PDB file of C-alpha atoms in Angstrom:
ATOM      1  CA  MET A  80       3.761  -1.164 -20.379  1.00  0.00           C
ATOM      2  CA  ILE A  81       2.145  -2.117 -17.977  1.00  0.00           C
ATOM      3  CA  ILE A  82       3.380  -1.005 -14.046  1.00  0.00           C
ATOM      4  CA  ASP A  83       1.643  -3.149 -11.530  1.00  0.00           C
ATOM      5  CA  SER A  84       1.437  -1.031  -8.329  1.00  0.00           C
ATOM      6  CA  HIS A  85       0.490  -4.133  -5.727  1.00  0.00           C
ATOM      7  CA  CYS A  86       0.974  -7.281  -5.981  1.00  0.00           C
ATOM      8  CA  HIS A  87       1.396  -9.802  -2.748  1.00  0.00           C
ATOM      9  CA  LEU A  88       3.960 -12.208  -4.601  1.00  0.00           C
ATOM     10  CA  ASP A  89       5.270 -13.793  -1.499  1.00  0.00           C
ATOM     11  CA  TYR A  90       1.781 -15.859  -0.928  1.00  0.00           C
ATOM     12  CA  THR A  91       2.805 -18.952  -0.754  1.00  0.00           C
ATOM     13  CA  LYS A  92      -0.129 -19.701  -4.170  1.00  0.00           C
ATOM     14  CA  ILE A  93       2.489 -17.204  -6.467  1.00  0.00           C
ATOM     15  CA  TYR A  94       5.388 -17.808  -4.291  1.00  0.00           C
ATOM     16  CA  SER A  95       5.852 -21.432  -4.431  1.00  0.00           C
ATOM     17  CA  GLN A  96       4.479 -20.661  -9.347  1.00  0.00           C
ATOM     18  CA  LEU A  97       6.793 -17.765  -9.590  1.00  0.00           C
ATOM     19  CA  ASP A  98       8.642 -18.010 -12.247  1.00  0.00           C
ATOM     20  CA  ASP A  99       5.197 -18.969 -14.379  1.00  0.00           C
ATOM     21  CA  VAL A 100       3.632 -15.416 -12.785  1.00  0.00           C
ATOM     22  CA  VAL A 101       6.646 -12.994 -13.805  1.00  0.00           C
ATOM     23  CA  ASN A 102       6.745 -15.232 -17.259  1.00  0.00           C
ATOM     24  CA  ARG A 103       3.033 -14.940 -17.962  1.00  0.00           C
ATOM     25  CA  ALA A 104       3.020 -10.661 -16.894  1.00  0.00           C
ATOM     26  CA  ILE A 105       5.891 -10.107 -19.095  1.00  0.00           C
ATOM     27  CA  GLU A 106       3.941 -11.540 -21.823  1.00  0.00           C
ATOM     28  CA  ASN A 107       1.084  -9.267 -21.110  1.00  0.00           C
ATOM     29  CA  ASP A 108       3.023  -6.325 -21.183  1.00  0.00           C
ATOM     30  CA  VAL A 109       3.358  -5.705 -17.221  1.00  0.00           C
ATOM     31  CA  LYS A 110       7.283  -5.008 -17.326  1.00  0.00           C
ATOM     32  CA  LEU A 111       7.870  -4.348 -13.687  1.00  0.00           C
ATOM     33  CA  LEU A 112       5.569  -4.933 -10.232  1.00  0.00           C
ATOM     34  CA  LEU A 113       6.195  -3.742  -6.676  1.00  0.00           C
ATOM     35  CA  THR A 114       5.517  -6.867  -4.218  1.00  0.00           C
ATOM     36  CA  ILE A 115       3.973  -5.274  -1.281  1.00  0.00           C
ATOM     37  CA  CYS A 116       4.606  -6.172   2.270  1.00  0.00           C
ATOM     38  CA  THR A 117       2.594  -6.851   5.619  1.00  0.00           C
ATOM     39  CA  THR A 118       4.640  -8.873   7.921  1.00  0.00           C
ATOM     40  CA  LEU A 119       8.199  -9.255   8.916  1.00  0.00           C
ATOM     41  CA  GLU A 120       7.289 -12.773   7.299  1.00  0.00           C
ATOM     42  CA  SER A 121       6.271 -11.688   4.018  1.00  0.00           C
ATOM     43  CA  TYR A 122      10.037  -9.000   3.919  1.00  0.00           C
ATOM     44  CA  ASN A 123      12.559 -11.709   3.975  1.00  0.00           C
ATOM     45  CA  LYS A 124      10.346 -13.496   0.940  1.00  0.00           C
ATOM     46  CA  ILE A 125      10.403  -9.996  -0.361  1.00  0.00           C
ATOM     47  CA  LYS A 126      13.951  -9.588  -0.125  1.00  0.00           C
ATOM     48  CA  ILE A 127      14.401 -12.865  -2.079  1.00  0.00           C
ATOM     49  CA  ILE A 128      11.806 -11.873  -4.815  1.00  0.00           C
ATOM     50  CA  ILE A 129      13.796  -8.536  -5.745  1.00  0.00           C
ATOM     51  CA  ASN A 130      16.672  -9.881  -5.776  1.00  0.00           C
ATOM     52  CA  LYS A 131      16.116 -12.570  -8.163  1.00  0.00           C
ATOM     53  CA  TYR A 132      13.925 -11.112 -10.473  1.00  0.00           C
ATOM     54  CA  THR A 133      15.548  -7.589 -12.068  1.00  0.00           C
ATOM     55  CA  ASN A 134      11.852  -6.498 -12.768  1.00  0.00           C
ATOM     56  CA  ILE A 135      10.553  -6.411  -9.099  1.00  0.00           C
ATOM     57  CA  TYR A 136      10.913  -4.382  -6.431  1.00  0.00           C
ATOM     58  CA  GLY A 137       9.181  -4.621  -2.824  1.00  0.00           C
ATOM     59  CA  THR A 138       8.260  -2.196   0.294  1.00  0.00           C
ATOM     60  CA  PHE A 139       8.201  -2.454   4.033  1.00  0.00           C
ATOM     61  CA  GLY A 140       5.521  -2.327   6.489  1.00  0.00           C
ATOM     62  CA  ILE A 141       2.798  -3.603   8.685  1.00  0.00           C
ATOM     63  CA  HIS A 142      -0.860  -4.183   7.532  1.00  0.00           C
ATOM     64  CA  PRO A 143      -3.349  -3.215   9.792  1.00  0.00           C
ATOM     65  CA  HIS A 144      -4.413  -6.557  10.412  1.00  0.00           C
ATOM     66  CA  GLU A 145      -1.827  -7.648  12.018  1.00  0.00           C
ATOM     67  CA  THR A 146       0.054  -4.856  14.080  1.00  0.00           C
ATOM     68  CA  ASN A 147      -1.542  -6.331  17.304  1.00  0.00           C
ATOM     69  CA  ASN A 148       1.038  -9.046  16.587  1.00  0.00           C
ATOM     70  CA  TYR A 149       4.169  -6.536  16.753  1.00  0.00           C
ATOM     71  CA  LYS A 150       4.150  -4.467  20.125  1.00  0.00           C
ATOM     72  CA  GLU A 151       6.112  -2.125  18.973  1.00  0.00           C
ATOM     73  CA  ILE A 152       6.903  -0.677  15.272  1.00  0.00           C
ATOM     74  CA  SER A 153       9.065   1.808  14.749  1.00  0.00           C
ATOM     75  CA  SER A 154       9.638   4.594  12.371  1.00  0.00           C
ATOM     76  CA  LYS A 155      13.332   4.277  13.257  1.00  0.00           C
ATOM     77  CA  ALA A 156      12.987  -0.015  12.518  1.00  0.00           C
ATOM     78  CA  ILE A 157      11.497   1.016   9.888  1.00  0.00           C
ATOM     79  CA  ILE A 158      13.378   3.393   8.875  1.00  0.00           C
ATOM     80  CA  ASP A 159      15.786   0.156   9.221  1.00  0.00           C
ATOM     81  CA  TYR A 160      13.874  -2.466   7.302  1.00  0.00           C
ATOM     82  CA  LYS A 161      13.590  -0.463   4.547  1.00  0.00           C
ATOM     83  CA  ASN A 162      17.157   0.467   4.612  1.00  0.00           C
ATOM     84  CA  GLN A 163      17.855  -3.198   4.283  1.00  0.00           C
ATOM     85  CA  ASP A 164      18.426  -3.025   0.132  1.00  0.00           C
ATOM     86  CA  LYS A 165      18.215  -0.607  -2.380  1.00  0.00           C
ATOM     87  CA  LYS A 166      15.002  -1.740  -4.186  1.00  0.00           C
ATOM     88  CA  ILE A 167      12.820  -1.850  -1.208  1.00  0.00           C
ATOM     89  CA  ILE A 168      11.145   1.787  -2.831  1.00  0.00           C
ATOM     90  CA  ALA A 169       8.150   2.102  -0.710  1.00  0.00           C
ATOM     91  CA  ILE A 170       6.458   1.907   3.337  1.00  0.00           C
ATOM     92  CA  GLY A 171       3.468   0.531   4.180  1.00  0.00           C
ATOM     93  CA  GLU A 172       1.423  -1.140   3.712  1.00  0.00           C
ATOM     94  CA  THR A 173      -0.049   0.535   6.395  1.00  0.00           C
ATOM     95  CA  GLY A 174      -2.889   2.275   7.715  1.00  0.00           C
ATOM     96  CA  LEU A 175      -6.502   2.085   9.467  1.00  0.00           C
ATOM     97  CA  ASP A 176      -9.123  -1.029   9.069  1.00  0.00           C
ATOM     98  CA  PHE A 177     -12.500  -0.914  10.786  1.00  0.00           C
ATOM     99  CA  PHE A 178     -14.182  -2.769   8.907  1.00  0.00           C
ATOM    100  CA  TYR A 179     -12.902  -6.217   9.849  1.00  0.00           C
ATOM    101  CA  ASN A 180     -10.725  -4.998  13.301  1.00  0.00           C
ATOM    102  CA  HIS A 181      -8.205  -7.412  13.203  1.00  0.00           C
ATOM    103  CA  SER A 182      -6.360  -5.161  15.022  1.00  0.00           C
ATOM    104  CA  ASN A 183      -6.923  -3.134  17.903  1.00  0.00           C
ATOM    105  CA  LYS A 184      -8.022   0.744  16.611  1.00  0.00           C
ATOM    106  CA  SER A 185      -5.339   2.660  18.394  1.00  0.00           C
ATOM    107  CA  LYS A 186      -3.287   0.586  17.922  1.00  0.00           C
ATOM    108  CA  GLN A 187      -3.547   0.217  14.124  1.00  0.00           C
ATOM    109  CA  ILE A 188      -3.134   4.106  14.764  1.00  0.00           C
ATOM    110  CA  SER A 189      -0.417   4.260  16.377  1.00  0.00           C
ATOM    111  CA  ASN A 190       1.415   1.885  13.720  1.00  0.00           C
ATOM    112  CA  PHE A 191      -0.388   4.393  10.685  1.00  0.00           C
ATOM    113  CA  LYS A 192       1.593   7.314  12.478  1.00  0.00           C
ATOM    114  CA  GLU A 193       4.617   5.465  12.653  1.00  0.00           C
ATOM    115  CA  HIS A 194       4.623   4.673   9.031  1.00  0.00           C
ATOM    116  CA  ILE A 195       3.754   8.327   8.005  1.00  0.00           C
ATOM    117  CA  GLU A 196       7.184   9.536  10.100  1.00  0.00           C
ATOM    118  CA  ALA A 197       8.960   7.356   8.136  1.00  0.00           C
ATOM    119  CA  SER A 198       8.583   8.373   4.650  1.00  0.00           C
ATOM    120  CA  ILE A 199       8.468  11.727   5.578  1.00  0.00           C
ATOM    121  CA  LYS A 200      11.893  11.174   6.986  1.00  0.00           C
ATOM    122  CA  THR A 201      12.972   8.361   3.539  1.00  0.00           C
ATOM    123  CA  ASN A 202      10.987  10.693   1.521  1.00  0.00           C
ATOM    124  CA  VAL A 203       9.323   7.013   0.188  1.00  0.00           C
ATOM    125  CA  PRO A 204       5.884   6.748  -0.994  1.00  0.00           C
ATOM    126  CA  LEU A 205       3.417   5.666   1.541  1.00  0.00           C
ATOM    127  CA  ILE A 206       1.088   3.514   0.710  1.00  0.00           C
ATOM    128  CA  VAL A 207      -1.788   3.543   2.234  1.00  0.00           C
ATOM    129  CA  HIS A 208      -5.185   0.913   2.982  1.00  0.00           C
ATOM    130  CA  SER A 209      -8.076   2.682   4.347  1.00  0.00           C
ATOM    131  CA  ARG A 210     -11.749   0.890   4.885  1.00  0.00           C
ATOM    132  CA  ASN A 211     -14.211   2.097   6.946  1.00  0.00           C
ATOM    133  CA  ALA A 212     -12.148   4.610   8.592  1.00  0.00           C
ATOM    134  CA  GLU A 213     -12.371   7.607   6.316  1.00  0.00           C
ATOM    135  CA  LYS A 214     -12.458   9.994   8.428  1.00  0.00           C
ATOM    136  CA  GLU A 215     -10.022   8.788  10.463  1.00  0.00           C
ATOM    137  CA  THR A 216      -7.184   8.067   7.631  1.00  0.00           C
ATOM    138  CA  PHE A 217      -7.685  12.483   6.173  1.00  0.00           C
ATOM    139  CA  ASP A 218      -7.643  13.488  10.007  1.00  0.00           C
ATOM    140  CA  ILE A 219      -4.140  11.306  10.542  1.00  0.00           C
ATOM    141  CA  LEU A 220      -2.396  12.344   7.318  1.00  0.00           C
ATOM    142  CA  ASN A 221      -3.646  15.999   7.693  1.00  0.00           C
ATOM    143  CA  GLU A 222      -1.551  16.069  10.669  1.00  0.00           C
ATOM    144  CA  TYR A 223       1.317  15.683   8.537  1.00  0.00           C
ATOM    145  CA  LYS A 224       0.071  18.244   5.131  1.00  0.00           C
ATOM    146  CA  ASP A 225       2.864  20.189   5.521  1.00  0.00           C
ATOM    147  CA  ASN A 226       5.663  17.820   5.532  1.00  0.00           C
ATOM    148  CA  ASP A 227       5.828  16.626   1.716  1.00  0.00           C
ATOM    149  CA  LEU A 228       4.120  13.794   1.674  1.00  0.00           C
ATOM    150  CA  LYS A 229       4.437  10.751  -1.373  1.00  0.00           C
ATOM    151  CA  ILE A 230       0.616   9.011  -0.682  1.00  0.00           C
ATOM    152  CA  LEU A 231      -0.653   5.926  -2.502  1.00  0.00           C
ATOM    153  CA  MET A 232      -4.567   5.038  -1.768  1.00  0.00           C
ATOM    154  CA  HIS A 233      -4.282   1.146  -2.657  1.00  0.00           C
ATOM    155  CA  CYS A 234      -7.144  -0.501  -3.996  1.00  0.00           C
ATOM    156  CA  PHE A 235      -9.059   2.416  -3.240  1.00  0.00           C
ATOM    157  CA  THR A 236     -13.210   2.318  -2.919  1.00  0.00           C
ATOM    158  CA  GLY A 237     -13.148   5.493  -1.094  1.00  0.00           C
ATOM    159  CA  SER A 238     -16.178   7.989  -1.916  1.00  0.00           C
ATOM    160  CA  LYS A 239     -15.532  10.889  -4.192  1.00  0.00           C
ATOM    161  CA  GLU A 240     -15.695  13.037  -1.052  1.00  0.00           C
ATOM    162  CA  PHE A 241     -12.469  11.203   0.242  1.00  0.00           C
ATOM    163  CA  SER A 242     -10.802  11.310  -3.384  1.00  0.00           C
ATOM    164  CA  LYS A 243     -10.749  15.365  -2.930  1.00  0.00           C
ATOM    165  CA  LYS A 244      -9.913  15.455  -0.085  1.00  0.00           C
ATOM    166  CA  LEU A 245      -6.891  13.691  -0.006  1.00  0.00           C
ATOM    167  CA  LEU A 246      -5.931  15.543  -3.637  1.00  0.00           C
ATOM    168  CA  ARG A 247      -4.860  18.370  -1.221  1.00  0.00           C
ATOM    169  CA  PHE A 248      -2.038  16.691  -0.110  1.00  0.00           C
ATOM    170  CA  ASN A 249      -1.441  15.261  -4.465  1.00  0.00           C
ATOM    171  CA  SER A 250      -2.406  11.991  -3.344  1.00  0.00           C
ATOM    172  CA  TYR A 251      -2.464   8.766  -6.159  1.00  0.00           C
ATOM    173  CA  PHE A 252      -4.818   6.300  -6.840  1.00  0.00           C
ATOM    174  CA  SER A 253      -4.985   2.787  -7.220  1.00  0.00           C
ATOM    175  CA  ALA A 254      -7.542   1.261  -8.794  1.00  0.00           C
ATOM    176  CA  SER A 255      -7.736  -2.786  -8.650  1.00  0.00           C
ATOM    177  CA  GLY A 256     -10.376  -5.378 -10.395  1.00  0.00           C
ATOM    178  CA  ILE A 257     -12.873  -4.093  -8.179  1.00  0.00           C
ATOM    179  CA  ILE A 258     -13.857  -0.868 -10.481  1.00  0.00           C
ATOM    180  CA  THR A 259     -15.019  -3.882 -12.774  1.00  0.00           C
ATOM    181  CA  PHE A 260     -17.692  -4.997 -10.739  1.00  0.00           C
ATOM    182  CA  LYS A 261     -21.094  -4.042 -12.147  1.00  0.00           C
ATOM    183  CA  ASN A 262     -22.215  -2.597  -8.885  1.00  0.00           C
ATOM    184  CA  SER A 263     -18.872   0.081  -8.486  1.00  0.00           C
ATOM    185  CA  ASN A 264     -20.809   2.417 -11.051  1.00  0.00           C
ATOM    186  CA  ASP A 265     -19.936   5.332  -7.537  1.00  0.00           C
ATOM    187  CA  LEU A 266     -16.074   4.135  -7.393  1.00  0.00           C
ATOM    188  CA  GLN A 267     -16.554   4.358 -11.442  1.00  0.00           C
ATOM    189  CA  ASP A 268     -17.604   7.730 -11.239  1.00  0.00           C
ATOM    190  CA  THR A 269     -14.780   8.417  -8.845  1.00  0.00           C
ATOM    191  CA  PHE A 270     -11.984   7.251 -10.434  1.00  0.00           C
ATOM    192  CA  LYS A 271     -13.063   9.158 -14.119  1.00  0.00           C
ATOM    193  CA  SER A 272     -13.311  12.430 -11.856  1.00  0.00           C
ATOM    194  CA  LEU A 273      -9.825  12.208 -10.712  1.00  0.00           C
ATOM    195  CA  PRO A 274      -7.068  13.299 -13.199  1.00  0.00           C
ATOM    196  CA  LEU A 275      -5.867  10.778 -15.191  1.00  0.00           C
ATOM    197  CA  GLU A 276      -1.850  11.205 -14.178  1.00  0.00           C
ATOM    198  CA  ASN A 277      -2.953  10.549 -10.525  1.00  0.00           C
ATOM    199  CA  ILE A 278      -4.018   7.135 -11.198  1.00  0.00           C
ATOM    200  CA  LEU A 279      -2.274   3.958 -11.367  1.00  0.00           C
ATOM    201  CA  ILE A 280      -3.345  -0.248 -11.987  1.00  0.00           C
ATOM    202  CA  GLU A 281      -2.749  -3.133  -9.077  1.00  0.00           C
ATOM    203  CA  THR A 282      -3.950  -6.473  -9.188  1.00  0.00           C
TER     204      THR A 282
END
């Protein structure tokens, strides 16, 4: 059995043919899927999806690209959204993206911290996006190291050094299709160095 730990079933082209997408997943032994929230709009679709399909679960979070569009997302608000449905089983995706910088860096950082605090208070996993922000991501997570964090680094493309530091928190790492690219030798080597029990897959 395969579990897709990170997909976006609310995206328009997928959402419009969702029955076919889910059936194809099942036919290919992908039995469980976690569809990931990025905005309040996507969350509303996710609630519909997870209530229609017994094998699909969801998350709540505001993607770092979107933080400029949300003046205040507090840990309390995140928890309130998370608690609206028992099938919302994680917080995120959240994190830092200093490659595209679609949102202000300080806003991304404050948003990330609110998600971390919500994850700790609800004792559910934190789905983390990190691009061109290894030092900042680690430094922030390290501030909460004594809080039994449950971290999943999604679509992990970071360095081996970064992954080793994150393992101090017993983090999990999700491999996407990027790991199959011909120029992904370093990333492949990084995943080979990770404990098998800490590796997940995603689409």
